[in-house]
Amino acid sequence: MVGKTEARVELQGVSIYYNKLQVIKNVSLTLPSKEITAIIGPSGSGKSTLLRAINRMNDHIQGMRIEGLVSMDGQNIYGEKVDVVALRRRIGMVFQRPNPFPKSIYDNVTYGPKLHGKISKTELDVLVEKSLRQAALWDEVKDRLNSSGLDLSGGQQQRLCIARSLAVEPQILLMDEPASALDPAATAKIEDLMLKLKQDLTVVIVTHNMQQAARVSDKTAFLLSGELVEFDVTKKLFTAPRDKRTDDYISGKMG
Amino acid sequence: MPTQQKLVIAAGYTVLILTVAIFVFLAHQSWPFFAEHADLSFVTGDRWLPVSFPPSFQIKGFLVSTLLITGVAVLLGCPLGVISAISLAELLPRQVGLVVRSLFEITAGIPSVVFGFLGLRIVAPYVARVFGLQTGLTGFSAGVVLSVMILPTLVSLAEEALRAVPREYAQASYALGATRWQTIWRVIVPSARGGIAAAILLAIGRAIGETMTVLMVAGGRLTTPGSIFDPMRTLTALIASEVKNAARNSAQYHALFAAGLVLFVITFAVNALAAAVIVGGKGRRSS
Ligand SMILES: Nc1ncnc2c1ncn2[C@@H]1O[C@H](COP(=O)(O)OP(=O)(O)O)[C@@H](O)[C@H]1O
Ligand SMILES: [Mg+2]
């Protein structure tokens, strides 16, 4: 597939409204391919909204309106002819609270691939193992693929959700505070995992945990009240922020 | 303990005691019958001859009729009810949903004698014409009317079950590239299947217990029907039509109570199964 290695996402002058309320204000940024970009900022600053603009999950919210351009490999993803289903196959998403389906581990992983046409059982088996290995969950669940995804621990559930996303072989993985509901050990596992994943795909992680952003990301975007205050190489943003507000936020002078 | 909680517990015990009391009453009133007919012919035999010499009281025909009519009601009503519930929970705009929901509520409030009347005057003649029958007063016609009567219960309970499915499941599905239909059929409906099953069971219970409509629409043959297009009489219709003519403490009187006991046991079993499904489903989800 052309562009498989590219997966460049660009936002140009993006504004997002929920009815009258503008929650994203003229944001422009380019997500580097096969790197981890962190979006940080206080609660309510629009991080989730911005993330959901990339796979058009905001489309499901009544009264949402978006201005500006979001493009993937040069193609406007809000264009008239865009197939949202196909778009979401290329852009996976992991949510704040682990949300495995009340189905078996196996069926959770095969859910996505099965949506998009017939696949043989052998191919599915291969895909399940590959995805669970990629999500560093295989060894823990390989003997109980038929037990419910809900029977796993929180951290395992989140890795199952990651495996479920990976099974459709996306080029981009969006993660909305994927570790905020997890304990430190489970969080560390997810962070390790992200570092491995970026060998194959582009990762965007929303987090309000600045240490986490500093640990895992290559670039960081600081969002405040819907405004992109600063977007830079992570190390630079955390050691030598250009904007006073960034400095205040990372040094904890802001909520 | 807060007063409110005490009241709920008190109400629960009252219902429990009442249920037991009804069972004891039915058992007591039918005891003289069972004392004399201590064999299964009561439910396997086809002769209900209350005024013959000697009289015979066998209820297979009524049992079969009850099952057949309930079967028709469920086969017709369930697909319609579940699809309505899905539409209400997932598809219809809010305003339209409100209208549809109040239509179902109005349906629930229509007295069953009115349904019986509509069945008698509209459904039965229509069924007779379409299927070329001598009379439209058949089990099938009664089943058709009942299928509409069970909809309100079915739809509101099934909708509730669908709405209780966490939105996160649907979101995960959409994010994986599922369409709305795929999300509904592959995630939302399967996640709600326990609640939907309970809704169907409670609707079955309602269909089994319905009396006036079947009395008016199903016809009145007392023997086991050969087909769903025969006239027939259910257990409820049997009891309703004969109990006022049976002399107190006569053999017929006790036999009717025996029939009532059978009916009670069946509906109790169906409702208990529904309760078990609901409780079982809740237990699993919270684990
Ligand atoms: N579905 C919604 N409808 C209306 N307003 C919303 C919705 N979701 C979020 N908002 C509002 O948009 C703003 C940004 O929210 P969000 O993107 O969730 O921020 P963050 O993820 O940074 O906490 C908040 O003011 C929030 O109240
Ligand atoms: Mg958020």
GROMACS .gro file of C-alpha atoms and ligand atoms in nm, chain A residues 48 96 176-177, ligand 2:
model
    5
   48SER     CA    1  -0.944   1.462   2.381
   96GLN     CA    2  -0.904   0.639   2.880
  176ASP     CA    3  -0.639   0.909   2.521
  177GLU     CA    4  -0.485   0.895   2.869
  544MG      MG    5  -0.983   1.409   2.795
   0.00000   0.00000   0.00000
